[in-house]
Amino acid sequence: MTRKTFTKIGMFIGLVVSIPTAMSHHSFIAQYDPEQPVTLTGVVTNIDWMNPHVYFYIDVKDPTTGAIENWGIEMGPPHMLQKRGWKRNSMKIGDVIEIEGTRARNGSTNANARKVTMTATGIVLGTASSGQTITSGKSD
Amino acid sequence: MEIKTSHTVKYFAIIVALYALSLQAVFSQESNGASQRPVPRWPDGRISFTGPPDVIGNWDGPVGASLANDKIYNELFPQTRNLPTNLEIEDVPFQPWARKLYETRRANYGKDDPHTRCKPSGGPRMFHTPYGFEILDLPDAGHIIFISVGTPHSWKVVYMDGRPHPESPEPSWFGHATGRWEGDTLVIDTVGFNEKFWLTREGFPHTAQLHLIERLSRPDFDTLRYEVTIDDPGAYTETWSGGWLIPWVDGNEPFDYLCQENNLDGRHMDAIDN
């Protein structure tokens, strides 16, 4: 198996680990494209702590053009996030967040997060939706 | 439309399969260990589909399960919980229109599933939807109630008092259900469904002629065996059966899950920007 193959497989391990919950409410593959993994860093502009999926929104700056795009990021339902250590105030508007996830199949600026990193503290949180790969971090 | 099988999707499928195998191993280990716990029974000896008083938990509808073995779905989401007696998808006695509709839904990755629009999930769909369901056996009231978090936040009443089905039941999401015990197996007979839901997330269609006979048993503490006979001459040329094994999850409890609170999935899947 080539290094490239390993890399590709590695890219998807996080996605795969999340399949059961990713399928929880909607077919993951109907909404998100496994061929479009994304890593985004941005400032939180809004948080919808609601069912069936918690969404938060981040302003992401294009490093080349400086243009700012607002991305909607999907996680699991509040209850499942709480079981994984999240609290309602684990993330606040203005926080800088890095997410690793999968882009929406329709090409919109939406993604399903499998890993959320609080940039200021390095705390990593699982997302109870498309990714539960890393849940070692703790929330405040 | 055909599902893509690019190299990347193949890698994805390989990893899914590996994960499913590990998940199956986990289930097996849990089952082998925990199933040493005796299946709980009520004081009168009747089998219980809940935990004993000192055990919190409930049943978690498995996503890796369907009414028939479908190789295409199995490549993407391994159906590890299917009953060994399930038919191959090619052998399901679809009416021609129903097979075509199933294949269209599959080609769209299930994006039109009413469940994802927060519509109630009747019939078998209730039993492979995650987040947990409980089975409340209320002999004094003469019925059994299924309460389900994921379907979403809904319930199904099964009358155990010997009443017949009404002559013309009002079409509904969960139908009119009557039940009886055959030994340790709960047998539920349901008619009066509407046509607004899918039988499973894979998109098995049905019509208002749908008549279900569901059989639930608990072969060990951690396993609920679900088998359903589908009698719907509108969508199938003959009756057929399928089912899956549902795991017990210690610690699971019902929780608030009002799907319609902020559901964006439908519009995302209909390709409308946020």
GROMACS .gro file of C-alpha atoms in nm:
model
  414
    1MET     CA    1   0.000   0.000   0.000
    2THR     CA    2   0.147   0.335  -0.101
    3ARG     CA    3   0.201   0.636   0.120
    4LYS     CA    4  -0.067   0.816  -0.082
    5THR     CA    5  -0.312   0.538  -0.008
    6PHE     CA    6  -0.236   0.556   0.361
    7THR     CA    7  -0.289   0.929   0.351
    8LYS     CA    8  -0.625   0.893   0.185
    9ILE     CA    9  -0.737   0.631   0.431
   10GLY     CA   10  -0.614   0.842   0.719
   11MET     CA   11  -0.818   1.134   0.590
   12PHE     CA   12  -1.131   0.929   0.626
   13ILE     CA   13  -1.074   0.751   0.952
   14GLY     CA   14  -1.234   1.031   1.149
   15LEU     CA   15  -1.529   1.039   0.919
   16VAL     CA   16  -1.577   0.668   0.943
   17VAL     CA   17  -1.563   0.649   1.318
   18SER     CA   18  -1.856   0.881   1.324
   19ILE     CA   19  -2.084   0.691   1.089
   20PRO     CA   20  -2.342   0.567   1.341
   21THR     CA   21  -2.423   0.909   1.471
   22ALA     CA   22  -2.369   1.073   1.137
   23MET     CA   23  -2.656   0.860   1.020
   24SER     CA   24  -2.863   0.950   1.316
   25HIS     CA   25  -3.087   1.207   1.166
   26HIS     CA   26  -2.996   1.223   0.803
   27SER     CA   27  -2.796   1.016   0.566
   28PHE     CA   28  -2.449   1.165   0.601
   29ILE     CA   29  -2.360   1.102   0.242
   30ALA     CA   30  -2.681   1.266   0.120
   31GLN     CA   31  -2.580   1.594   0.273
   32TYR     CA   32  -2.200   1.585   0.284
   33ASP     CA   33  -1.940   1.479   0.032
   34PRO     CA   34  -1.669   1.245   0.166
   35GLU     CA   35  -1.449   1.363  -0.120
   36GLN     CA   36  -1.445   1.718   0.016
   37PRO     CA   37  -1.270   1.718   0.356
   38VAL     CA   38  -1.219   2.070   0.490
   39THR     CA   39  -1.015   2.233   0.763
   40LEU     CA   40  -1.135   2.580   0.856
   41THR     CA   41  -1.031   2.839   1.110
   42GLY     CA   42  -1.259   3.126   1.193
   43VAL     CA   43  -1.429   3.346   1.447
   44VAL     CA   44  -1.758   3.228   1.592
   45THR     CA   45  -2.042   3.460   1.490
   46ASN     CA   46  -2.345   3.261   1.611
   47ILE     CA   47  -2.434   2.942   1.794
   48ASP     CA   48  -2.767   2.760   1.759
   49TRP     CA   49  -2.771   2.517   2.052
   50MET     CA   50  -3.077   2.333   1.923
   51ASN     CA   51  -3.206   2.001   1.792
   52PRO     CA   52  -3.166   1.808   1.576
   53HIS     CA   53  -2.812   1.943   1.526
   54VAL     CA   54  -2.618   2.210   1.703
   55TYR     CA   55  -2.492   2.459   1.448
   56PHE     CA   56  -2.234   2.726   1.492
   57TYR     CA   57  -2.123   2.980   1.238
   58ILE     CA   58  -1.773   3.110   1.178
   59ASP     CA   59  -1.627   3.387   0.967
   60VAL     CA   60  -1.344   3.240   0.766
   61LYS     CA   61  -1.091   3.466   0.598
   62ASP     CA   62  -0.951   3.365   0.262
   63PRO     CA   63  -0.571   3.385   0.310
   64THR     CA   64  -0.520   3.494  -0.048
   65THR     CA   65  -0.793   3.746  -0.117
   66GLY     CA   66  -0.881   3.849   0.236
   67ALA     CA   67  -1.247   3.791   0.159
   68ILE     CA   68  -1.457   3.663   0.447
   69GLU     CA   69  -1.707   3.382   0.414
   70ASN     CA   70  -1.949   3.273   0.682
   71TRP     CA   71  -1.962   2.896   0.724
   72GLY     CA   72  -2.234   2.695   0.899
   73ILE     CA   73  -2.090   2.403   1.095
   74GLU     CA   74  -2.305   2.106   1.197
   75MET     CA   75  -2.258   1.890   1.505
   76GLY     CA   76  -2.482   1.641   1.689
   77PRO     CA   77  -2.783   1.720   1.909
   78PRO     CA   78  -2.728   1.907   2.237
   79HIS     CA   79  -2.786   1.602   2.455
   80MET     CA   80  -2.524   1.393   2.275
   81LEU     CA   81  -2.272   1.678   2.290
   82GLN     CA   82  -2.330   1.714   2.661
   83LYS     CA   83  -2.262   1.345   2.706
   84ARG     CA   84  -1.925   1.410   2.541
   85GLY     CA   85  -1.827   1.692   2.772
   86TRP     CA   86  -1.975   1.996   2.604
   87LYS     CA   87  -2.152   2.261   2.802
   88ARG     CA   88  -2.371   2.530   2.665
   89ASN     CA   89  -2.094   2.783   2.717
   90SER     CA   90  -1.806   2.570   2.593
   91MET     CA   91  -1.803   2.792   2.285
   92LYS     CA   92  -1.878   3.161   2.279
   93ILE     CA   93  -1.930   3.419   2.009
   94GLY     CA   94  -1.589   3.568   1.929
   95ASP     CA   95  -1.394   3.248   2.003
   96VAL     CA   96  -1.149   3.140   1.736
   97ILE     CA   97  -1.220   2.783   1.633
   98GLU     CA   98  -1.056   2.534   1.404
   99ILE     CA   99  -1.272   2.262   1.262
  100GLU     CA  100  -1.197   1.955   1.063
  101GLY     CA  101  -1.491   1.817   0.875
  102THR     CA  102  -1.663   1.750   0.549
  103ARG     CA  103  -1.811   2.003   0.310
  104ALA     CA  104  -2.174   2.002   0.203
  105ARG     CA  105  -2.243   1.812  -0.114
  106ASN     CA  106  -2.432   2.109  -0.258
  107GLY     CA  107  -2.120   2.325  -0.256
  108SER     CA  108  -2.258   2.571  -0.004
  109THR     CA  109  -2.050   2.704   0.283
  110ASN     CA  110  -2.173   2.436   0.521
  111ALA     CA  111  -1.973   2.154   0.673
  112ASN     CA  112  -2.016   1.872   0.915
  113ALA     CA  113  -1.753   1.889   1.188
  114ARG     CA  114  -1.577   1.581   1.316
  115LYS     CA  115  -1.326   1.767   1.533
  116VAL     CA  116  -1.343   2.108   1.695
  117THR     CA  117  -1.036   2.276   1.843
  118MET     CA  118  -1.060   2.583   2.065
  119THR     CA  119  -0.761   2.772   1.928
  120ALA     CA  120  -0.691   2.979   2.237
  121THR     CA  121  -0.665   2.682   2.471
  122GLY     CA  122  -0.598   2.391   2.241
  123ILE     CA  123  -0.894   2.209   2.389
  124VAL     CA  124  -1.031   1.955   2.146
  125LEU     CA  125  -1.393   1.848   2.154
  126GLY     CA  126  -1.579   1.571   1.980
  127THR     CA  127  -1.882   1.665   1.781
  128ALA     CA  128  -2.125   1.376   1.830
  129SER     CA  129  -2.216   1.389   1.466
  130SER     CA  130  -1.982   1.324   1.181
  131GLY     CA  131  -1.684   1.282   1.403
  132GLN     CA  132  -1.608   1.148   1.742
  133THR     CA  133  -1.247   1.076   1.673
  134ILE     CA  134  -1.104   1.290   1.944
  135THR     CA  135  -1.288   1.344   2.267
  136SER     CA  136  -0.992   1.370   2.496
  137GLY     CA  137  -1.027   1.739   2.556
  138LYS     CA  138  -1.232   1.887   2.828
  139SER     CA  139  -1.460   2.184   2.811
  140ASP     CA  140  -1.477   2.459   3.064
  141MET     CA  141  -2.845   0.781  -1.151
  142GLU     CA  142  -2.574   0.558  -1.013
  143ILE     CA  143  -2.383   0.582  -0.692
  144LYS     CA  144  -2.025   0.685  -0.759
  145THR     CA  145  -1.755   0.433  -0.690
  146SER     CA  146  -1.448   0.651  -0.728
  147HIS     CA  147  -1.125   0.549  -0.556
  148THR     CA  148  -1.198   0.786  -0.272
  149VAL     CA  149  -1.541   0.643  -0.211
  150LYS     CA  150  -1.390   0.295  -0.223
  151TYR     CA  151  -1.138   0.392   0.045
  152PHE     CA  152  -1.426   0.534   0.244
  153ALA     CA  153  -1.617   0.210   0.208
  154ILE     CA  154  -1.317   0.002   0.310
  155ILE     CA  155  -1.271   0.200   0.626
  156VAL     CA  156  -1.644   0.187   0.699
  157ALA     CA  157  -1.631  -0.189   0.666
  158LEU     CA  158  -1.332  -0.214   0.900
  159TYR     CA  159  -1.507   0.008   1.147
  160ALA     CA  160  -1.823  -0.197   1.124
  161LEU     CA  161  -1.630  -0.513   1.195
  162SER     CA  162  -1.476  -0.355   1.502
  163LEU     CA  163  -1.816  -0.227   1.608
  164GLN     CA  164  -1.962  -0.572   1.562
  165ALA     CA  165  -1.683  -0.711   1.776
  166VAL     CA  166  -1.764  -0.458   2.043
  167PHE     CA  167  -2.131  -0.550   2.030
  168SER     CA  168  -2.040  -0.916   2.051
  169GLN     CA  169  -1.810  -0.863   2.342
  170GLU     CA  170  -2.069  -0.657   2.522
  171SER     CA  171  -2.335  -0.908   2.442
  172ASN     CA  172  -2.125  -1.203   2.549
  173GLY     CA  173  -2.031  -1.039   2.873
  174ALA     CA  174  -2.350  -0.862   2.960
  175SER     CA  175  -2.581  -1.132   2.838
  176GLN     CA  176  -2.479  -1.330   3.142
  177ARG     CA  177  -2.725  -1.101   3.312
  178PRO     CA  178  -3.056  -1.281   3.321
  179VAL     CA  179  -3.335  -1.153   3.101
  180PRO     CA  180  -3.560  -0.960   3.341
  181ARG     CA  181  -3.911  -1.082   3.409
  182TRP     CA  182  -4.213  -0.936   3.581
  183PRO     CA  183  -4.335  -1.096   3.908
  184ASP     CA  184  -4.590  -1.299   3.711
  185GLY     CA  185  -4.309  -1.446   3.497
  186ARG     CA  186  -4.383  -1.244   3.184
  187ILE     CA  187  -4.070  -1.129   3.002
  188SER     CA  188  -3.974  -0.763   3.047
  189PHE     CA  189  -3.842  -0.543   2.769
  190THR     CA  190  -3.702  -0.292   3.017
  191GLY     CA  191  -3.414  -0.312   3.262
  192PRO     CA  192  -3.452  -0.435   3.618
  193PRO     CA  193  -3.496  -0.149   3.870
  194ASP     CA  194  -3.123  -0.113   3.930
  195VAL     CA  195  -3.025  -0.090   3.562
  196ILE     CA  196  -3.077   0.226   3.359
  197GLY     CA  197  -3.076   0.184   2.986
  198ASN     CA  198  -3.286   0.134   2.675
  199TRP     CA  199  -3.279   0.006   2.319
  200ASP     CA  200  -3.082   0.190   2.053
  201GLY     CA  201  -3.208   0.143   1.700
  202PRO     CA  202  -2.908   0.038   1.490
  203VAL     CA  203  -2.829   0.231   1.174
  204GLY     CA  204  -2.646  -0.069   1.028
  205ALA     CA  205  -2.964  -0.265   0.971
  206SER     CA  206  -3.234  -0.297   0.711
  207LEU     CA  207  -3.517  -0.522   0.602
  208ALA     CA  208  -3.314  -0.682   0.323
  209ASN     CA  209  -2.947  -0.719   0.236
  210ASP     CA  210  -2.855  -0.453  -0.015
  211LYS     CA  211  -2.500  -0.478  -0.151
  212ILE     CA  212  -2.490  -0.117  -0.262
  213TYR     CA  213  -2.592   0.021   0.075
  214ASN     CA  214  -2.376  -0.238   0.243
  215GLU     CA  215  -2.069  -0.092   0.072
  216LEU     CA  216  -2.137   0.245   0.224
  217PHE     CA  217  -2.299   0.158   0.555
  218PRO     CA  218  -2.246  -0.205   0.649
  219GLN     CA  219  -2.564  -0.372   0.757
  220THR     CA  220  -2.413  -0.569   1.040
  221ARG     CA  221  -2.730  -0.615   1.245
  222ASN     CA  222  -2.955  -0.777   0.984
  223LEU     CA  223  -3.119  -1.107   1.068
  224PRO     CA  224  -2.953  -1.398   0.888
  225THR     CA  225  -3.290  -1.479   0.732
  226ASN     CA  226  -3.321  -1.142   0.557
  227LEU     CA  227  -3.377  -1.156   0.183
  228GLU     CA  228  -3.130  -1.022  -0.071
  229ILE     CA  229  -3.263  -0.699  -0.216
  230GLU     CA  230  -3.303  -0.863  -0.559
  231ASP     CA  231  -3.543  -1.113  -0.404
  232VAL     CA  232  -3.773  -0.863  -0.236
  233PRO     CA  233  -4.110  -0.898  -0.412
  234PHE     CA  234  -4.147  -0.534  -0.508
  235GLN     CA  235  -4.420  -0.422  -0.740
  236PRO     CA  236  -4.237  -0.275  -1.043
  237TRP     CA  237  -4.313   0.084  -0.945
  238ALA     CA  238  -4.200   0.018  -0.589
  239ARG     CA  239  -3.865  -0.128  -0.698
  240LYS     CA  240  -3.805   0.171  -0.921
  241LEU     CA  241  -3.887   0.409  -0.639
  242TYR     CA  242  -3.659   0.222  -0.399
  243GLU     CA  243  -3.373   0.241  -0.648
  244THR     CA  244  -3.431   0.611  -0.706
  245ARG     CA  245  -3.423   0.679  -0.334
  246ARG     CA  246  -3.104   0.476  -0.302
  247ALA     CA  247  -2.941   0.663  -0.589
  248ASN     CA  248  -3.018   0.989  -0.408
  249TYR     CA  249  -2.852   0.859  -0.091
  250GLY     CA  250  -3.186   0.883   0.088
  251LYS     CA  251  -3.193   1.261   0.072
  252ASP     CA  252  -3.572   1.273   0.047
  253ASP     CA  253  -3.638   1.064   0.357
  254PRO     CA  254  -3.931   1.231   0.537
  255HIS     CA  255  -3.756   1.148   0.863
  256THR     CA  256  -3.493   1.408   0.782
  257ARG     CA  257  -3.773   1.664   0.759
  258CYS     CA  258  -3.868   1.573   1.116
  259LYS     CA  259  -4.170   1.372   1.007
  260PRO     CA  260  -4.267   1.082   1.233
  261SER     CA  261  -4.110   0.748   1.151
  262GLY     CA  262  -4.370   0.473   1.163
  263GLY     CA  263  -4.339   0.098   1.116
  264PRO     CA  264  -3.990  -0.052   1.105
  265ARG     CA  265  -3.835   0.294   1.067
  266MET     CA  266  -3.889   0.347   1.440
  267PHE     CA  267  -3.677   0.046   1.523
  268HIS     CA  268  -3.357   0.142   1.345
  269THR     CA  269  -3.349   0.506   1.441
  270PRO     CA  270  -3.087   0.597   1.702
  271TYR     CA  271  -3.107   0.788   2.030
  272GLY     CA  272  -3.301   0.517   2.210
  273PHE     CA  273  -3.652   0.388   2.263
  274GLU     CA  274  -3.829   0.234   2.559
  275ILE     CA  275  -4.106  -0.022   2.581
  276LEU     CA  276  -4.351   0.052   2.859
  277ASP     CA  277  -4.560  -0.251   2.949
  278LEU     CA  278  -4.873  -0.127   3.126
  279PRO     CA  279  -5.097  -0.428   3.192
  280ASP     CA  280  -5.333  -0.230   3.416
  281ALA     CA  281  -5.396   0.010   3.130
  282GLY     CA  282  -5.423  -0.271   2.879
  283HIS     CA  283  -5.159  -0.145   2.645
  284ILE     CA  284  -4.788  -0.125   2.571
  285ILE     CA  285  -4.637   0.205   2.468
  286PHE     CA  286  -4.320   0.251   2.266
  287ILE     CA  287  -4.161   0.588   2.328
  288SER     CA  288  -3.887   0.686   2.089
  289VAL     CA  289  -3.646   0.977   2.102
  290GLY     CA  290  -3.519   0.973   1.747
  291THR     CA  291  -3.834   0.926   1.546
  292PRO     CA  292  -3.856   1.210   1.670
  293HIS     CA  293  -4.001   1.238   2.019
  294SER     CA  294  -4.298   1.020   1.940
  295TRP     CA  295  -4.484   0.718   2.068
  296LYS     CA  296  -4.677   0.421   1.944
  297VAL     CA  297  -4.959   0.258   2.141
  298VAL     CA  298  -5.021  -0.116   2.114
  299TYR     CA  299  -5.357  -0.224   2.255
  300MET     CA  300  -5.329  -0.547   2.454
  301ASP     CA  301  -5.691  -0.562   2.572
  302GLY     CA  302  -5.821  -0.778   2.292
  303ARG     CA  303  -5.993  -0.506   2.094
  304PRO     CA  304  -6.013  -0.551   1.715
  305HIS     CA  305  -5.892  -0.301   1.460
  306PRO     CA  306  -6.158  -0.046   1.363
  307GLU     CA  307  -6.328  -0.115   1.032
  308SER     CA  308  -6.190   0.196   0.869
  309PRO     CA  309  -5.899   0.324   1.072
  310GLU     CA  310  -5.796   0.681   1.008
  311PRO     CA  311  -5.466   0.668   0.814
  312SER     CA  312  -5.189   0.769   1.052
  313TRP     CA  313  -4.812   0.762   1.098
  314PHE     CA  314  -4.810   0.476   1.348
  315GLY     CA  315  -5.136   0.304   1.254
  316HIS     CA  316  -5.376   0.113   1.477
  317ALA     CA  317  -5.184  -0.157   1.663
  318THR     CA  318  -5.307  -0.454   1.863
  319GLY     CA  319  -5.081  -0.699   2.041
  320ARG     CA  320  -5.067  -1.038   2.200
  321TRP     CA  321  -4.807  -1.258   2.364
  322GLU     CA  322  -4.694  -1.582   2.203
  323GLY     CA  323  -4.480  -1.718   2.485
  324ASP     CA  324  -4.199  -1.466   2.528
  325THR     CA  325  -4.264  -1.301   2.193
  326LEU     CA  326  -4.471  -0.987   2.159
  327VAL     CA  327  -4.668  -0.999   1.835
  328ILE     CA  328  -4.802  -0.667   1.708
  329ASP     CA  329  -5.056  -0.640   1.428
  330THR     CA  330  -5.088  -0.293   1.276
  331VAL     CA  331  -5.305  -0.144   1.003
  332GLY     CA  332  -5.420   0.206   0.914
  333PHE     CA  333  -5.096   0.366   0.801
  334ASN     CA  334  -5.062   0.677   0.593
  335GLU     CA  335  -4.812   0.688   0.305
  336LYS     CA  336  -4.605   0.976   0.434
  337PHE     CA  337  -4.305   0.788   0.573
  338TRP     CA  338  -4.050   0.535   0.448
  339LEU     CA  339  -4.040   0.186   0.597
  340THR     CA  340  -3.664   0.220   0.649
  341ARG     CA  341  -3.396   0.480   0.594
  342GLU     CA  342  -3.302   0.295   0.273
  343GLY     CA  343  -3.638   0.389   0.127
  344PHE     CA  344  -3.863   0.081   0.116
  345PRO     CA  345  -4.196   0.218  -0.008
  346HIS     CA  346  -4.545   0.123   0.108
  347THR     CA  347  -4.906   0.213   0.044
  348ALA     CA  348  -5.208   0.269   0.266
  349GLN     CA  349  -5.282  -0.103   0.229
  350LEU     CA  350  -4.984  -0.175   0.454
  351HIS     CA  351  -5.043  -0.437   0.721
  352LEU     CA  352  -4.754  -0.519   0.951
  353ILE     CA  353  -4.701  -0.813   1.182
  354GLU     CA  354  -4.408  -0.733   1.408
  355ARG     CA  355  -4.250  -0.988   1.640
  356LEU     CA  356  -4.028  -0.875   1.926
  357SER     CA  357  -3.836  -1.103   2.157
  358ARG     CA  358  -3.540  -1.076   2.392
  359PRO     CA  359  -3.305  -1.370   2.335
  360ASP     CA  360  -3.062  -1.229   2.591
  361PHE     CA  361  -3.046  -0.928   2.819
  362ASP     CA  362  -2.870  -0.709   2.562
  363THR     CA  363  -3.057  -0.802   2.248
  364LEU     CA  364  -3.402  -0.724   2.119
  365ARG     CA  365  -3.488  -0.929   1.814
  366TYR     CA  366  -3.711  -0.741   1.572
  367GLU     CA  367  -3.877  -0.917   1.281
  368VAL     CA  368  -4.158  -0.780   1.070
  369THR     CA  369  -4.381  -0.933   0.805
  370ILE     CA  370  -4.484  -0.683   0.541
  371ASP     CA  371  -4.823  -0.738   0.386
  372ASP     CA  372  -4.889  -0.464   0.133
  373PRO     CA  373  -5.028  -0.575  -0.202
  374GLY     CA  374  -5.009  -0.216  -0.321
  375ALA     CA  375  -4.629  -0.216  -0.309
  376TYR     CA  376  -4.531  -0.585  -0.299
  377THR     CA  377  -4.651  -0.886  -0.493
  378GLU     CA  378  -4.650  -1.111  -0.186
  379THR     CA  379  -4.585  -1.088   0.186
  380TRP     CA  380  -4.221  -1.094   0.297
  381SER     CA  381  -4.023  -1.058   0.617
  382GLY     CA  382  -3.706  -0.899   0.744
  383GLY     CA  383  -3.559  -0.762   1.061
  384TRP     CA  384  -3.256  -0.696   1.273
  385LEU     CA  385  -3.106  -0.718   1.621
  386ILE     CA  386  -3.133  -0.413   1.843
  387PRO     CA  387  -2.872  -0.357   2.116
  388TRP     CA  388  -2.948  -0.262   2.473
  389VAL     CA  389  -2.736   0.035   2.585
  390ASP     CA  390  -2.669   0.074   2.953
  391GLY     CA  391  -2.709   0.433   3.070
  392ASN     CA  392  -2.933   0.546   2.784
  393GLU     CA  393  -3.234   0.747   2.893
  394PRO     CA  394  -3.493   0.942   2.696
  395PHE     CA  395  -3.411   1.306   2.636
  396ASP     CA  396  -3.564   1.610   2.474
  397TYR     CA  397  -3.532   1.580   2.098
  398LEU     CA  398  -3.767   1.817   1.925
  399CYS     CA  399  -3.633   1.780   1.575
  400GLN     CA  400  -3.838   2.063   1.432
  401GLU     CA  401  -3.667   2.310   1.663
  402ASN     CA  402  -3.403   2.403   1.408
  403ASN     CA  403  -3.389   2.147   1.132
  404LEU     CA  404  -3.181   2.261   0.836
  405ASP     CA  405  -3.116   1.922   0.681
  406GLY     CA  406  -3.397   1.928   0.431
  407ARG     CA  407  -3.297   2.253   0.274
  408HIS     CA  408  -2.930   2.160   0.277
  409MET     CA  409  -3.007   1.841   0.092
  410ASP     CA  410  -3.227   2.029  -0.152
  411ALA     CA  411  -2.920   2.230  -0.248
  412ILE     CA  412  -3.028   2.563  -0.103
  413ASP     CA  413  -2.750   2.768   0.053
  414ASN     CA  414  -2.757   2.859   0.419
   0.00000   0.00000   0.00000
